[in-house]
Short mmCIF file of N, CA, C and O in Angstrom, two decimals:
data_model
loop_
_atom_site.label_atom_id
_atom_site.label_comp_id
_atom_site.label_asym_id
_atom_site.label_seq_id
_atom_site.Cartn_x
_atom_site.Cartn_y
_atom_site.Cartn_z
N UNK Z 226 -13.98 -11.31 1.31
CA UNK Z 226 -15.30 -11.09 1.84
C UNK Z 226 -15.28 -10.04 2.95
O UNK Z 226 -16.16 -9.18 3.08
N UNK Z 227 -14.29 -10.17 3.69
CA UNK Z 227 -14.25 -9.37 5.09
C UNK Z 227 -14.18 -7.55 4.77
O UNK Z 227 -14.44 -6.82 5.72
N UNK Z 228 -13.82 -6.91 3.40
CA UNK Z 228 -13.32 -5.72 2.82
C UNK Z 228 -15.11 -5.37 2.77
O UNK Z 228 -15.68 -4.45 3.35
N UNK Z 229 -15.54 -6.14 2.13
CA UNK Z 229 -17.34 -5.72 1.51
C UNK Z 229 -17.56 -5.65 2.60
O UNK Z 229 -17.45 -4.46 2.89
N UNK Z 230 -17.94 -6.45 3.82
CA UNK Z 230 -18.30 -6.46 4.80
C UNK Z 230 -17.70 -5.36 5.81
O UNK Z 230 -18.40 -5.02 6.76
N UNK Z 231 -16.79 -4.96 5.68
CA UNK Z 231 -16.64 -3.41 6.14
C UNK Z 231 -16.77 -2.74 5.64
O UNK Z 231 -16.84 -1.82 6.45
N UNK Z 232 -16.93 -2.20 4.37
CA UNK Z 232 -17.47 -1.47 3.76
C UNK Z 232 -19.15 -0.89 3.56
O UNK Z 232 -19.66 0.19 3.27
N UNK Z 233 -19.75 -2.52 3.95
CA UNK Z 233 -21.09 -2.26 4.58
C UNK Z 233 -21.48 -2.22 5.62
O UNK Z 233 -22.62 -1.93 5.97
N UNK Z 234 -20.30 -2.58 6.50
CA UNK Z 234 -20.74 -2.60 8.09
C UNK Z 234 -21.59 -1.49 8.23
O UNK Z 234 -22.74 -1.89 8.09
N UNK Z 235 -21.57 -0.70 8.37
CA UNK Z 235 -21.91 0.80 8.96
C UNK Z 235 -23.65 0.58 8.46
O UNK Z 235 -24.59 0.38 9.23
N UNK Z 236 -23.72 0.70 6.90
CA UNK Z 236 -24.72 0.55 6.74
C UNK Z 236 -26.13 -0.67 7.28
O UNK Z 236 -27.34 -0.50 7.44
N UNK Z 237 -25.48 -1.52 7.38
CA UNK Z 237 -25.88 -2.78 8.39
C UNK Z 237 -25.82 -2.80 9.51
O UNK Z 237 -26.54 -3.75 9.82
N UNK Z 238 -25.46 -2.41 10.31
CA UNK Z 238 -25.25 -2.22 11.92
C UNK Z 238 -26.65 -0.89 11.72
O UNK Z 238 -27.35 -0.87 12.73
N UNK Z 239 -27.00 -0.12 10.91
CA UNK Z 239 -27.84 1.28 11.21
C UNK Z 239 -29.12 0.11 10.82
O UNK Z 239 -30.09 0.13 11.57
N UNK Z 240 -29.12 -1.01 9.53
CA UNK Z 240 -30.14 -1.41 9.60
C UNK Z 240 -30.90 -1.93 10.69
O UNK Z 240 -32.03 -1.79 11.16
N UNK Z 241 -29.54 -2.77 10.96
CA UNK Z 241 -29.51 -3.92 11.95
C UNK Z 241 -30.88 -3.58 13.53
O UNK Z 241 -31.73 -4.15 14.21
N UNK Z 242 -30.23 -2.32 13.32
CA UNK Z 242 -30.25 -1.76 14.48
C UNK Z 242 -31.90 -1.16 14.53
O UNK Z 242 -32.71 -1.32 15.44
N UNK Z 243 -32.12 -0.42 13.21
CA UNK Z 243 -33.97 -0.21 13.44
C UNK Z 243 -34.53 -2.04 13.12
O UNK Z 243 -35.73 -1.90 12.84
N UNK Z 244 -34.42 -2.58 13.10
CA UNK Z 244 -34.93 -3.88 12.69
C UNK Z 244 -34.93 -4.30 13.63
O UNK Z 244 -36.06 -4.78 13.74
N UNK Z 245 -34.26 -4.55 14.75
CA UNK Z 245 -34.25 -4.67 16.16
C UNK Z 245 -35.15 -3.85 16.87
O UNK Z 245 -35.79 -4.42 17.75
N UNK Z 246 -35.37 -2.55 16.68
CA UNK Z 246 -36.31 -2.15 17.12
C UNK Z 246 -37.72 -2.05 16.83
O UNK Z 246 -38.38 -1.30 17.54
N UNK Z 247 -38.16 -2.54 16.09
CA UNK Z 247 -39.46 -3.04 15.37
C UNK Z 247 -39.31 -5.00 16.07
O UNK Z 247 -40.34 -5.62 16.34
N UNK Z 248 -38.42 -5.40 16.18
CA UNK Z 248 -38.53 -6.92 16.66
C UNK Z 248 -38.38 -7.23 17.83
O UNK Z 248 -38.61 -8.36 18.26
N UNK Z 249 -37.84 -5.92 18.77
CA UNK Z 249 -37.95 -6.41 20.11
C UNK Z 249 -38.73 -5.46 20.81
O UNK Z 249 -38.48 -4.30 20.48
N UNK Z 250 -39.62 -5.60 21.70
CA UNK Z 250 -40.83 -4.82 21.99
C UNK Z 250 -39.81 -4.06 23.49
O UNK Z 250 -39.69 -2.83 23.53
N UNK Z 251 -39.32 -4.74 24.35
CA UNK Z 251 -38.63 -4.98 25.23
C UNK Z 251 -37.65 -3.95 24.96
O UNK Z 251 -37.02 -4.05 23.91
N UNK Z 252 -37.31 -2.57 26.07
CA UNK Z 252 -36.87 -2.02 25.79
C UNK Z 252 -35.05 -2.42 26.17
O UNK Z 252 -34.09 -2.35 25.40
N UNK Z 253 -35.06 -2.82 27.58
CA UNK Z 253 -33.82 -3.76 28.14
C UNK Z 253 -32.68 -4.57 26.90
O UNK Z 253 -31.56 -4.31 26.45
N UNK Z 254 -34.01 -5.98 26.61
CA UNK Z 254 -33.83 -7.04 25.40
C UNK Z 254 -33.05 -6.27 24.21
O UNK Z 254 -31.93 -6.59 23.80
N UNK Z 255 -33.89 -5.11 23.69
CA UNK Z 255 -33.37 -4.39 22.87
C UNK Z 255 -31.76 -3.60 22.75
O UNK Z 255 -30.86 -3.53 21.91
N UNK Z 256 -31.98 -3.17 23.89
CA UNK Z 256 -30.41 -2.09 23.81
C UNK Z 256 -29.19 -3.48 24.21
O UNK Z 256 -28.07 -3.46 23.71
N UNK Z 257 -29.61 -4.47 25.06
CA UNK Z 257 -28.65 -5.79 24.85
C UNK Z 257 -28.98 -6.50 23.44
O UNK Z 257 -28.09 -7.35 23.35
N UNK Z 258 -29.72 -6.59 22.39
CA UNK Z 258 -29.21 -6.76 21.23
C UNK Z 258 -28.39 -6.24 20.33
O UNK Z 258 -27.57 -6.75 19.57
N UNK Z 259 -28.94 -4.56 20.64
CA UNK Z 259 -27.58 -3.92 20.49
C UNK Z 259 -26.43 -3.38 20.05
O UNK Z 259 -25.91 -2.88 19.06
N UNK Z 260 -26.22 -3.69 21.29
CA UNK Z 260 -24.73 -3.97 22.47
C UNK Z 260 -24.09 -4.94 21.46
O UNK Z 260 -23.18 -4.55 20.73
N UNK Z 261 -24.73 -6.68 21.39
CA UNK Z 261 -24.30 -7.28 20.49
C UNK Z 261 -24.34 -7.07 18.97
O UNK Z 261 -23.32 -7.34 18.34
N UNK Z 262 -25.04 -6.77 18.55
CA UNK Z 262 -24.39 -6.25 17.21
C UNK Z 262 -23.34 -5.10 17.04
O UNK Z 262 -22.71 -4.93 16.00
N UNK Z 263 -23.26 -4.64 17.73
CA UNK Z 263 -21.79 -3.67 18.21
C UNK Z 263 -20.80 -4.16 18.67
O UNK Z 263 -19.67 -3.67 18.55
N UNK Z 264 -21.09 -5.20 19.26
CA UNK Z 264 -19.52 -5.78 19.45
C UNK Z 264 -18.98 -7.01 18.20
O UNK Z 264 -17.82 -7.33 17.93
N UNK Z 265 -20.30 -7.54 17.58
CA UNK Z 265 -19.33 -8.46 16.60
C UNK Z 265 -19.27 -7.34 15.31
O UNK Z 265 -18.76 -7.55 14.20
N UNK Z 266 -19.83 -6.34 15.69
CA UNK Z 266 -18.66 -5.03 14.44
C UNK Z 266 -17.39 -4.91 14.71
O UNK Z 266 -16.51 -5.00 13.85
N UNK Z 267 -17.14 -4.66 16.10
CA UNK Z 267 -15.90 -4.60 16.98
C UNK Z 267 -14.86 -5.46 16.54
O UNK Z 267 -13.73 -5.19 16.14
N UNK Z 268 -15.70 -7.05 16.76
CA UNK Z 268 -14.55 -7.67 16.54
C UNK Z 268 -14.08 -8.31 15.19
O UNK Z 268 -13.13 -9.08 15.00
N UNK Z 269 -15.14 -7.71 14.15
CA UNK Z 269 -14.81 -7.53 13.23
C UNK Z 269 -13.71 -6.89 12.38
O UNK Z 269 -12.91 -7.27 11.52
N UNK Z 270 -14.08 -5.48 13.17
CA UNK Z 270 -12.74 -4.81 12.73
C UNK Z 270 -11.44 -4.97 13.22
O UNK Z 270 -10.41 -4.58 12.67
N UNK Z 271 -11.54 -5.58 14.34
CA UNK Z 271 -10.54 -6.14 15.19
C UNK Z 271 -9.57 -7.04 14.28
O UNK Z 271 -8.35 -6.88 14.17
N UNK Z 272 -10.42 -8.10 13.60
CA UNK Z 272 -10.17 -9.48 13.02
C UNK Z 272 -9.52 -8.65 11.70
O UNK Z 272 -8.51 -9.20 11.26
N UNK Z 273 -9.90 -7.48 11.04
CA UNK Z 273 -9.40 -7.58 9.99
C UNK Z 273 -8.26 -6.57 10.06
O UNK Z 273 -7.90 -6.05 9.00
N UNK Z 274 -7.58 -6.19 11.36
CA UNK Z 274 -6.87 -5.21 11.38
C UNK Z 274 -5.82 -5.91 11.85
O UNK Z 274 -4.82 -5.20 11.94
N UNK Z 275 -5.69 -6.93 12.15
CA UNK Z 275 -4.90 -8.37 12.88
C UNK Z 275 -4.60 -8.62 11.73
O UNK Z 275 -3.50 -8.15 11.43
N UNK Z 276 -5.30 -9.36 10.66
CA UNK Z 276 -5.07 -9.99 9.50
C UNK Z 276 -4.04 -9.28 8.33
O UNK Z 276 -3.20 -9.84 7.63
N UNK Z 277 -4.45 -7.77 8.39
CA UNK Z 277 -3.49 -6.97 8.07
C UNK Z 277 -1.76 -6.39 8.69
O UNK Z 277 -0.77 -5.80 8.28
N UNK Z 278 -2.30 -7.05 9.94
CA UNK Z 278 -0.73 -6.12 10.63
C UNK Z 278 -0.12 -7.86 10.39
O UNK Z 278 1.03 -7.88 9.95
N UNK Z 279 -0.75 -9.24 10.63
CA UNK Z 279 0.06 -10.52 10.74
C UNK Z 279 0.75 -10.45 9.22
O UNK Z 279 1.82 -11.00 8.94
N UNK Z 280 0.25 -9.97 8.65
CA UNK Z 280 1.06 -9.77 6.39
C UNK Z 280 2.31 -9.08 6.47
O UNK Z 280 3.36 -9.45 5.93
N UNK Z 281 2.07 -7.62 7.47
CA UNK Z 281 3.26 -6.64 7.45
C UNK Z 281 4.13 -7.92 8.36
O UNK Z 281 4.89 -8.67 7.75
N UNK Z 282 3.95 -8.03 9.63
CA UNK Z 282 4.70 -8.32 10.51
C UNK Z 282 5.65 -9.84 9.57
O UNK Z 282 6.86 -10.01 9.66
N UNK Z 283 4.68 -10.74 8.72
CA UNK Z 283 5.22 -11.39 8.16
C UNK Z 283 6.34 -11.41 7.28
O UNK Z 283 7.29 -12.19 7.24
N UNK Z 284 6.08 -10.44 6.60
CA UNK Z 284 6.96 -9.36 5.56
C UNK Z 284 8.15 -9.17 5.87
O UNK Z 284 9.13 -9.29 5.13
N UNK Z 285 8.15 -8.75 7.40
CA UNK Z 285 9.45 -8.35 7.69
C UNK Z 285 10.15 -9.06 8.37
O UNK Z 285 11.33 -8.75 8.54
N UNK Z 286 9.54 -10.33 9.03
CA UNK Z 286 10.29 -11.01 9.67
C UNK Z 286 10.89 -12.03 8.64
O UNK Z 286 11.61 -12.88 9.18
N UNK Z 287 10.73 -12.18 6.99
CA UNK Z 287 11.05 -13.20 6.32
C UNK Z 287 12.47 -13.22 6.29
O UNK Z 287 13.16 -12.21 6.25
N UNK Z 288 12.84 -14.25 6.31
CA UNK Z 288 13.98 -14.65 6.32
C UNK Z 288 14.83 -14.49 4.87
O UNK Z 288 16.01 -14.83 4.72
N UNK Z 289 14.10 -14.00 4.02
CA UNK Z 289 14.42 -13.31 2.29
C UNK Z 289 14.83 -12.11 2.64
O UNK Z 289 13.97 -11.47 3.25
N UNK Z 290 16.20 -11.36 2.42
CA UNK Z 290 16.53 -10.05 2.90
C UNK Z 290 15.66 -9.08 1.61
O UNK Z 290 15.54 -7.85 1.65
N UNK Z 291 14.96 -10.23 0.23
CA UNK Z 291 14.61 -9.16 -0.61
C UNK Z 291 13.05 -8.25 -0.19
O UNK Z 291 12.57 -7.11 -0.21
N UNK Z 292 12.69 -9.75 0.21
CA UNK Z 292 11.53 -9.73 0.94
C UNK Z 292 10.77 -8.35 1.24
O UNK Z 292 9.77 -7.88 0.69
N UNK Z 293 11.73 -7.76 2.48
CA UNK Z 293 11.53 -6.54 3.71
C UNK Z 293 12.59 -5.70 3.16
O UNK Z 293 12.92 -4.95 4.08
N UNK Z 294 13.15 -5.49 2.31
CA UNK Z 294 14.07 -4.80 1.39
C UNK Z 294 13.72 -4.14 -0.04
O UNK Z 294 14.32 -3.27 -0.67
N UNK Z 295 12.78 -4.72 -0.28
CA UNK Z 295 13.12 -4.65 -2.00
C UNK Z 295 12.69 -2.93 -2.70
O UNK Z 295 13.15 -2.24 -3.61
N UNK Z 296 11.45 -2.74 -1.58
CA UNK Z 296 11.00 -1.18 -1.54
C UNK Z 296 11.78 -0.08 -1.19
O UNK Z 296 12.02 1.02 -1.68
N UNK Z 297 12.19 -0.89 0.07
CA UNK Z 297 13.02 0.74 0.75
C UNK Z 297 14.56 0.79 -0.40
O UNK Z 297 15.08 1.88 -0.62
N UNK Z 298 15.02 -0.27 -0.92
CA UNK Z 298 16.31 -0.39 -1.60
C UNK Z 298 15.69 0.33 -3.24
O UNK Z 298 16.51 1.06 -3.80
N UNK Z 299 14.69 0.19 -3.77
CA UNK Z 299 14.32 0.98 -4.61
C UNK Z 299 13.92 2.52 -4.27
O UNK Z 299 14.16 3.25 -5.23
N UNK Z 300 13.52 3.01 -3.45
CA UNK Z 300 12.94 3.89 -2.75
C UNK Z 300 14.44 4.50 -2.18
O UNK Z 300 14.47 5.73 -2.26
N UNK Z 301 15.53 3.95 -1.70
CA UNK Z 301 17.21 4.97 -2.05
C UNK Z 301 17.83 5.12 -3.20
O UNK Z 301 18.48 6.14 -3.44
N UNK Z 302 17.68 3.93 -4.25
CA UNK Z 302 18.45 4.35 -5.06
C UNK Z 302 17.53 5.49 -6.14
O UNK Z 302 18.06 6.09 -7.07
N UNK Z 303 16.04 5.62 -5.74
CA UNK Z 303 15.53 7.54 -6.43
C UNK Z 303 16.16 8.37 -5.94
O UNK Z 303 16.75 9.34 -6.42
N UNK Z 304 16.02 7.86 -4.52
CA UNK Z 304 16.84 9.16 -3.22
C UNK Z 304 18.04 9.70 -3.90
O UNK Z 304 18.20 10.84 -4.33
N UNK Z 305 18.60 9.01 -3.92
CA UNK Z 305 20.55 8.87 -4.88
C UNK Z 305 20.27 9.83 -5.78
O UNK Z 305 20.65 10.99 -5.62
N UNK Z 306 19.26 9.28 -7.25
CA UNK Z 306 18.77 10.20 -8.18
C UNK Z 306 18.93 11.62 -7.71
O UNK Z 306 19.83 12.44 -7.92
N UNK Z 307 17.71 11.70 -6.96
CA UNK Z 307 16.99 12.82 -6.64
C UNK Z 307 18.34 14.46 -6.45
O UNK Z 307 18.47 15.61 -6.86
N UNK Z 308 19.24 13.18 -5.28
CA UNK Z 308 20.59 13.80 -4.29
C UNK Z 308 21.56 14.15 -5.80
O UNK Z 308 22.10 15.26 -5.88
N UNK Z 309 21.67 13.46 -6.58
CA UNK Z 309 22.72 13.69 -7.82
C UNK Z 309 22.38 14.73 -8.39
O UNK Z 309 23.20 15.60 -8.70
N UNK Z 310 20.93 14.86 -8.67
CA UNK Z 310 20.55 16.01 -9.50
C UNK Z 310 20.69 17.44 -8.88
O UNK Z 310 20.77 18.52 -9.47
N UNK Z 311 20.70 17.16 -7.54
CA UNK Z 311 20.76 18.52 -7.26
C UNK Z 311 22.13 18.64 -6.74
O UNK Z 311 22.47 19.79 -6.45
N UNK Z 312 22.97 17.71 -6.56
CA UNK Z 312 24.56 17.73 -6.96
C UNK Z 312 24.67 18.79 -7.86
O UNK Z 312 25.18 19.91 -7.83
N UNK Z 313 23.90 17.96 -8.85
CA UNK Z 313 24.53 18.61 -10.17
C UNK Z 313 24.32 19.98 -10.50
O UNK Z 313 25.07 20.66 -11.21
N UNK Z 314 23.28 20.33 -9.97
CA UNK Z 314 22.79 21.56 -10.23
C UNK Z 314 23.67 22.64 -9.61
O UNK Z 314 23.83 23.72 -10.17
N UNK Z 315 24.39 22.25 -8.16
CA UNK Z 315 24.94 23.16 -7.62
C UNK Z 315 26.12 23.02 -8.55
O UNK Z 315 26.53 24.03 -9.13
N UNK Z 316 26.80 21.63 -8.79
CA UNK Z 316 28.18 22.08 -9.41
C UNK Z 316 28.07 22.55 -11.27
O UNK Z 316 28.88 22.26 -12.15
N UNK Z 317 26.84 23.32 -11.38
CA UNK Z 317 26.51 23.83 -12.82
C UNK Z 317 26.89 25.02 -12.52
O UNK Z 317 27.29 25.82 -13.37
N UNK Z 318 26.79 25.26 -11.24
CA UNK Z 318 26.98 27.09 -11.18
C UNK Z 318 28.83 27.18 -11.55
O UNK Z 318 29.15 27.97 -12.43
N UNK Z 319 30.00 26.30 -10.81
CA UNK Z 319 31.10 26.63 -11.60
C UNK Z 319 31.65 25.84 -12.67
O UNK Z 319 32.78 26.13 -13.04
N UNK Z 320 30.82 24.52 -13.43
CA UNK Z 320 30.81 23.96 -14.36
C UNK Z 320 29.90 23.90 -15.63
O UNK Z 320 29.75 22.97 -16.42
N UNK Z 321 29.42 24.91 -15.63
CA UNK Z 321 28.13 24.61 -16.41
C UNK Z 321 27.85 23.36 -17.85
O UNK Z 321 27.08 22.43 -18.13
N UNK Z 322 28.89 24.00 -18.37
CA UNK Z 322 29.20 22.84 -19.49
C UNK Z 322 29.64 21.61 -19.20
O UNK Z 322 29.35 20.87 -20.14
N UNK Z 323 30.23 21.01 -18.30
CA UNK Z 323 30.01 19.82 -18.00
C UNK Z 323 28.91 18.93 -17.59
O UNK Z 323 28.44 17.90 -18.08
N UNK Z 324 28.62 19.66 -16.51
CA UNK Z 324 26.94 19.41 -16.12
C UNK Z 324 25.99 19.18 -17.46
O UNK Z 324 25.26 18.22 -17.74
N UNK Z 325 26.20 20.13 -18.02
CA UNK Z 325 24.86 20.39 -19.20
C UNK Z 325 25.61 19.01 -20.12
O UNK Z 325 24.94 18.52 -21.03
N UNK Z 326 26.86 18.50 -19.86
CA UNK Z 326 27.29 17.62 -21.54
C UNK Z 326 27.03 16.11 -20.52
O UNK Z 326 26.75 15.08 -21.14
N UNK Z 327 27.15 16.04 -18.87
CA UNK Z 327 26.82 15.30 -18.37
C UNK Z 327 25.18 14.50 -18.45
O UNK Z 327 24.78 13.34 -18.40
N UNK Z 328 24.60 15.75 -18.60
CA UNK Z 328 23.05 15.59 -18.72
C UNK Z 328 22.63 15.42 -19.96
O UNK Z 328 21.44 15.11 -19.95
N UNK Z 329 23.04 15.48 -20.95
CA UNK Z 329 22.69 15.30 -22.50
C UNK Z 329 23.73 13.68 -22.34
O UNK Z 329 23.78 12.91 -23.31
N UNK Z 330 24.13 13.50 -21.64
CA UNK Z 330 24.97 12.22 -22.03
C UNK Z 330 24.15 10.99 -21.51
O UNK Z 330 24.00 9.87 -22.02
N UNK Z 331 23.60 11.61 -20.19
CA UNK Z 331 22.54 10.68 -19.15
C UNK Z 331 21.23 10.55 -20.05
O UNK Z 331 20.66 9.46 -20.13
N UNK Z 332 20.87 11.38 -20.56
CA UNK Z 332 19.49 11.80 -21.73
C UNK Z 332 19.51 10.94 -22.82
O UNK Z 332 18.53 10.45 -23.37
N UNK Z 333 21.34 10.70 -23.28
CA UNK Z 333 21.03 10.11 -24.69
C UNK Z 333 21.43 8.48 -24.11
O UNK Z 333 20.76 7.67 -24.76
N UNK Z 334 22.12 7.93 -23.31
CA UNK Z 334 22.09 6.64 -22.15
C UNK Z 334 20.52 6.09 -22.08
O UNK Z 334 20.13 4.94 -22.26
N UNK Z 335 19.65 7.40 -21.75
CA UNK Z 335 18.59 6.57 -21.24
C UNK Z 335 17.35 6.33 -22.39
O UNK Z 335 16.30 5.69 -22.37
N UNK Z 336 17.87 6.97 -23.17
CA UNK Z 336 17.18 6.95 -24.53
C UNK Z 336 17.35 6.22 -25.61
O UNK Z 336 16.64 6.14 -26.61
N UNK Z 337 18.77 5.46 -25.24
CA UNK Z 337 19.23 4.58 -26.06
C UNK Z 337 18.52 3.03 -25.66
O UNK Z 337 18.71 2.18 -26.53
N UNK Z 338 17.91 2.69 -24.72
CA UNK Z 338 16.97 1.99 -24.11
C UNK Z 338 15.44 2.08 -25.00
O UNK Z 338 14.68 3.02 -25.23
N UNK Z 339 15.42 0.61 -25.36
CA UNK Z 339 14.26 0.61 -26.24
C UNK Z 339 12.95 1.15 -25.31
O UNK Z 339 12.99 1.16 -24.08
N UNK Z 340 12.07 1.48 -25.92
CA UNK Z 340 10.55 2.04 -25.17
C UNK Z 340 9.59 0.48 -24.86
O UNK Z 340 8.71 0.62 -24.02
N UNK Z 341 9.69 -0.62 -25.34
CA UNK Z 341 9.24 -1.78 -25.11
C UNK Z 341 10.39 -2.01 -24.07
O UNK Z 341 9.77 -2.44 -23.09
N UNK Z 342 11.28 -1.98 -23.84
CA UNK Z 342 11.88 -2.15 -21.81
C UNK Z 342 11.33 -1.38 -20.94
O UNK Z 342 11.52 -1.69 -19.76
N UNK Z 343 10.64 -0.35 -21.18
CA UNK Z 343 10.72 0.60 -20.08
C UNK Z 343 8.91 0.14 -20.04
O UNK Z 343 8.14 0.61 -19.21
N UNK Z 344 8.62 -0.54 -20.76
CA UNK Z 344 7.64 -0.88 -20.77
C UNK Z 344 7.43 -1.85 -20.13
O UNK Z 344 6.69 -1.65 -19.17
N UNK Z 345 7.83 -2.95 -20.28
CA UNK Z 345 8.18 -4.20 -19.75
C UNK Z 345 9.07 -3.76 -18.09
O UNK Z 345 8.90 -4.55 -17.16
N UNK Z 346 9.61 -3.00 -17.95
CA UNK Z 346 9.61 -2.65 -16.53
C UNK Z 346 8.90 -2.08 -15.96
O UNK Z 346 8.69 -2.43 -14.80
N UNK Z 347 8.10 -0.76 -16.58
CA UNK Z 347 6.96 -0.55 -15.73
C UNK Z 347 5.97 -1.77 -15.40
O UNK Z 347 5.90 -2.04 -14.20
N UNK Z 348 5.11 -2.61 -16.35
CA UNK Z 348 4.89 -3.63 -16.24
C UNK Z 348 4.87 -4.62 -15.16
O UNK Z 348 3.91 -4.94 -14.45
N UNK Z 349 5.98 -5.04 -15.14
CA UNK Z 349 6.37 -5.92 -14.45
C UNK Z 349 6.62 -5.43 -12.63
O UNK Z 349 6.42 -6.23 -11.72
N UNK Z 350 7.11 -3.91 -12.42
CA UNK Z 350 7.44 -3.44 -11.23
C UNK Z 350 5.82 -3.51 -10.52
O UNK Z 350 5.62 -4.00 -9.40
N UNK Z 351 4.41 -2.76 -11.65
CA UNK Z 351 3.27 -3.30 -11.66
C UNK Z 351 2.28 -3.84 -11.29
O UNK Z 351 1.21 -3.54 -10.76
N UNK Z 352 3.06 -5.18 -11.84
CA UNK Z 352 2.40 -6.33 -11.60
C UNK Z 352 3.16 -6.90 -10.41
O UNK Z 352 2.55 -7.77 -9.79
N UNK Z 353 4.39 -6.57 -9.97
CA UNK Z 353 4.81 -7.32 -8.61
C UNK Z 353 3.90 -6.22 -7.60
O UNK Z 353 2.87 -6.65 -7.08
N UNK Z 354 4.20 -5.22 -7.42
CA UNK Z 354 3.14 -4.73 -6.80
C UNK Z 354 1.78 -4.45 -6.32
O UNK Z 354 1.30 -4.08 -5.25
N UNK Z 355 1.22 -4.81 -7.68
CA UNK Z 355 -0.52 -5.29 -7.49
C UNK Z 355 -0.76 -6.61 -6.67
O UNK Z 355 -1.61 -6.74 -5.79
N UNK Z 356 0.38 -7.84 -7.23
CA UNK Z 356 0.67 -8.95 -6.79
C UNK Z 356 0.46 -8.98 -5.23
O UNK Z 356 -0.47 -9.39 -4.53
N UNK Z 357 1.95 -8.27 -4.91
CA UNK Z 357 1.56 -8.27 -3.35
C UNK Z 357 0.46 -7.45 -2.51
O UNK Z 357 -0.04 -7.79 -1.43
N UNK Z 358 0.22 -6.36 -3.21
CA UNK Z 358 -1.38 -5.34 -2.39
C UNK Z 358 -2.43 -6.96 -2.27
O UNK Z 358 -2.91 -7.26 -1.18
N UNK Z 359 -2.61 -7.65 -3.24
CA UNK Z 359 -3.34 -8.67 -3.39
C UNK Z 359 -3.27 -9.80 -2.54
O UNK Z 359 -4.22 -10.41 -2.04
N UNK Z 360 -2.37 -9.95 -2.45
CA UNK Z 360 -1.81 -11.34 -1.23
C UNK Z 360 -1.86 -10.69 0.19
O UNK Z 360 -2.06 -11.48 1.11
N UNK Z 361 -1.72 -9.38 0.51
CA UNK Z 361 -2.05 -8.43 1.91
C UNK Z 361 -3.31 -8.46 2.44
O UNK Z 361 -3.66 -8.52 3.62
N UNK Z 362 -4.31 -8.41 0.89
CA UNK Z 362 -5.10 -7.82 1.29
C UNK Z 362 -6.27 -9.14 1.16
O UNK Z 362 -7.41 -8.92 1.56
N UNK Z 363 -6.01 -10.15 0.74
CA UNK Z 363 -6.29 -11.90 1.02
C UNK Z 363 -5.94 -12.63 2.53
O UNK Z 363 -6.64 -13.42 3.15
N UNK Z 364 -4.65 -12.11 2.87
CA UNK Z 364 -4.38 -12.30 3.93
C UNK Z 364 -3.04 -13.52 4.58
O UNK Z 364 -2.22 -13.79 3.70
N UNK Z 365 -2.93 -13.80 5.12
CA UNK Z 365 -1.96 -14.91 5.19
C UNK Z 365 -2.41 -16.40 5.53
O UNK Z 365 -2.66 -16.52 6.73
N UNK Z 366 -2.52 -17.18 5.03
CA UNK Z 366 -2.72 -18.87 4.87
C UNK Z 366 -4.12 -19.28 3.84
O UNK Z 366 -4.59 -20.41 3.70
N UNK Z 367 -4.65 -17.96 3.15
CA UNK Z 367 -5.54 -18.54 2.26
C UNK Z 367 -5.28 -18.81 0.95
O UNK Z 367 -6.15 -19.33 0.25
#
């Protein structure tokens, strides 16, 4: 509920706000109504920026090393990738044919992998990920 509700805040606080001025004649009364509808925007956004940092902060303090791990440990071993390939590239300049029989070897390795796994891992990497954006963004104890 709290996502819609910031998402309309803005627009509601501008209503809020001529509707107040058509209901309070009182110019004082008025700018202290407000005041208050500006501050429970405030602590609105307050409340839902708390709710978001208590998920991270939770995250990482879990006592699961996969927990606060599992991203950044996927997120090196591309790095690795990334670092090999351009290994490789430099040692193509006095190997070329190895490199090139290395890379047709890695090509036919990863191809030898049915297309329903790579499926089922995209999938699944996915769905753990939607999983948790979802539980972040629900919040912690609901």
């Amino acid at each position: 509920m709290i996502p819609i509700l910031t998402t309309l805040a803005p627009g509601l606080i501008e209503a809020g706000s001529r509707l107040l001025d058509r209901l309070i004649p009182d110019p004082a009364e008025r700018e202290k109504a407000k005041l208050a509808l500006l501050q429970t925007e405030g602590q609105q956004a307050l409340q839902e920026m708390q709710t978001s940092l208590s998920a991270i902060l939770a995250e990482a303090n879990s006592a699961d090393p996969w927990t606060s791990r599992a991203r950044p440990t996927f997120l090196y071993v591309i790095y690795g990738v990334i670092l090999l390939c351009v290994l490789g590239s430099i040692l193509g300049i006095w190997w070329p044919a190895h490199v090139f029989q290395a890379a047709e070897n890695l090509n036919k390795l990863l191809g030898a992998v049915p297309e329903s796994l790579w499926w089922l891992f995209g999938a699944g990497y996915l769905g753990y990920t939607g999983a948790r954006s979802f539980d972040k963004w629900r919040g912690p104890g609901r």
